[in-house]
Amino acid sequence: QNQHAWNWAVLLIAVAALSTGLLPRLLGYILLVCGVVGVIGFMLPSWTGTAATVTVIIFVALNVISIIWLAVMLIKKPEPAN
């Protein structure tokens, strides 16, 4: 159940990132893909085989990359306004 809540949170972060424009658009789209795939994956029955393994590896890699990128963007000091 925690995984399902995490996917919804990622989806909401993606929508906020894309609608405000305060984060890079590519990051927003990567988060959007991760959130949508995660929510849909929760509703589908369990996969087995090589295709499922490759899909999970790509999904986890995208999640790790996007969350590290998001953390860096949130930690980075904002540029001063002119």
CSV table of C-alpha atoms in Angstrom, one decimal:
chain,number,residue,atom,x,y,z
A,1,GLN,CA,0.0,0.0,0.0
A,2,ASN,CA,2.9,2.4,0.7
A,3,GLN,CA,4.1,2.0,-2.9
A,4,HIS,CA,0.7,3.1,-4.2
A,5,ALA,CA,0.7,6.2,-2.0
A,6,TRP,CA,4.2,7.0,-3.2
A,7,ASN,CA,3.2,6.8,-6.8
A,8,TRP,CA,0.3,9.2,-6.2
A,9,ALA,CA,2.7,11.6,-4.4
A,10,VAL,CA,5.1,11.5,-7.3
A,11,LEU,CA,2.2,12.2,-9.7
A,12,LEU,CA,1.1,15.2,-7.7
A,13,ILE,CA,4.7,16.6,-7.5
A,14,ALA,CA,4.9,16.2,-11.3
A,15,VAL,CA,1.7,18.1,-11.9
A,16,ALA,CA,2.9,20.9,-9.5
A,17,ALA,CA,6.3,21.0,-11.2
A,18,LEU,CA,4.8,21.3,-14.7
A,19,SER,CA,2.1,23.8,-13.8
A,20,THR,CA,4.3,26.2,-11.8
A,21,GLY,CA,7.4,26.0,-14.0
A,22,LEU,CA,9.6,26.3,-10.9
A,23,LEU,CA,11.4,23.0,-11.7
A,24,PRO,CA,13.0,21.9,-15.0
A,25,ARG,CA,10.3,20.7,-17.5
A,26,LEU,CA,12.3,17.5,-18.2
A,27,LEU,CA,12.2,16.7,-14.5
A,28,GLY,CA,8.5,17.3,-14.4
A,29,TYR,CA,7.9,15.0,-17.3
A,30,ILE,CA,10.1,12.2,-15.9
A,31,LEU,CA,8.1,12.5,-12.6
A,32,LEU,CA,4.9,12.4,-14.5
A,33,VAL,CA,5.8,9.2,-16.3
A,34,CYS,CA,7.0,7.6,-13.1
A,35,GLY,CA,3.7,8.5,-11.3
A,36,VAL,CA,1.4,7.4,-14.1
A,37,VAL,CA,3.3,4.1,-14.7
A,38,GLY,CA,3.3,3.5,-11.0
A,39,VAL,CA,-0.4,4.1,-10.5
A,40,ILE,CA,-1.3,2.0,-13.5
A,41,GLY,CA,1.1,-0.7,-12.5
A,42,PHE,CA,-0.6,-1.0,-9.1
A,43,MET,CA,-3.9,-1.7,-10.8
A,44,LEU,CA,-2.6,-4.3,-13.2
A,45,PRO,CA,-2.1,-8.0,-12.2
A,46,SER,CA,1.5,-9.1,-11.4
A,47,TRP,CA,3.7,-9.6,-14.4
A,48,THR,CA,6.3,-12.3,-14.7
A,49,GLY,CA,9.2,-13.0,-17.1
A,50,THR,CA,11.8,-10.9,-18.7
A,51,ALA,CA,9.6,-8.1,-19.9
A,52,ALA,CA,8.4,-7.5,-16.4
A,53,THR,CA,11.9,-7.5,-15.0
A,54,VAL,CA,13.1,-5.0,-17.6
A,55,THR,CA,10.1,-2.7,-17.0
A,56,VAL,CA,10.7,-2.7,-13.3
A,57,ILE,CA,14.4,-2.0,-13.7
A,58,ILE,CA,13.6,1.0,-16.0
A,59,PHE,CA,10.9,2.2,-13.6
A,60,VAL,CA,13.1,2.0,-10.6
A,61,ALA,CA,16.0,3.7,-12.4
A,62,LEU,CA,13.8,6.6,-13.5
A,63,ASN,CA,12.4,7.0,-10.0
A,64,VAL,CA,15.9,7.1,-8.5
A,65,ILE,CA,17.2,9.6,-11.1
A,66,SER,CA,14.2,11.9,-10.7
A,67,ILE,CA,14.2,11.9,-6.9
A,68,ILE,CA,17.9,12.6,-6.7
A,69,TRP,CA,17.4,15.4,-9.3
A,70,LEU,CA,14.5,16.8,-7.3
A,71,ALA,CA,16.5,16.7,-4.1
A,72,VAL,CA,19.3,18.6,-5.7
A,73,MET,CA,16.9,21.2,-7.1
A,74,LEU,CA,15.3,21.7,-3.7
A,75,ILE,CA,18.6,21.9,-1.8
A,76,LYS,CA,20.2,24.3,-4.3
A,77,LYS,CA,20.1,27.9,-3.3
A,78,PRO,CA,17.9,30.1,-5.5
A,79,GLU,CA,19.6,32.7,-7.7
A,80,PRO,CA,19.1,36.2,-6.4
A,81,ALA,CA,16.5,38.3,-8.2
A,82,ASN,CA,17.8,41.3,-10.2
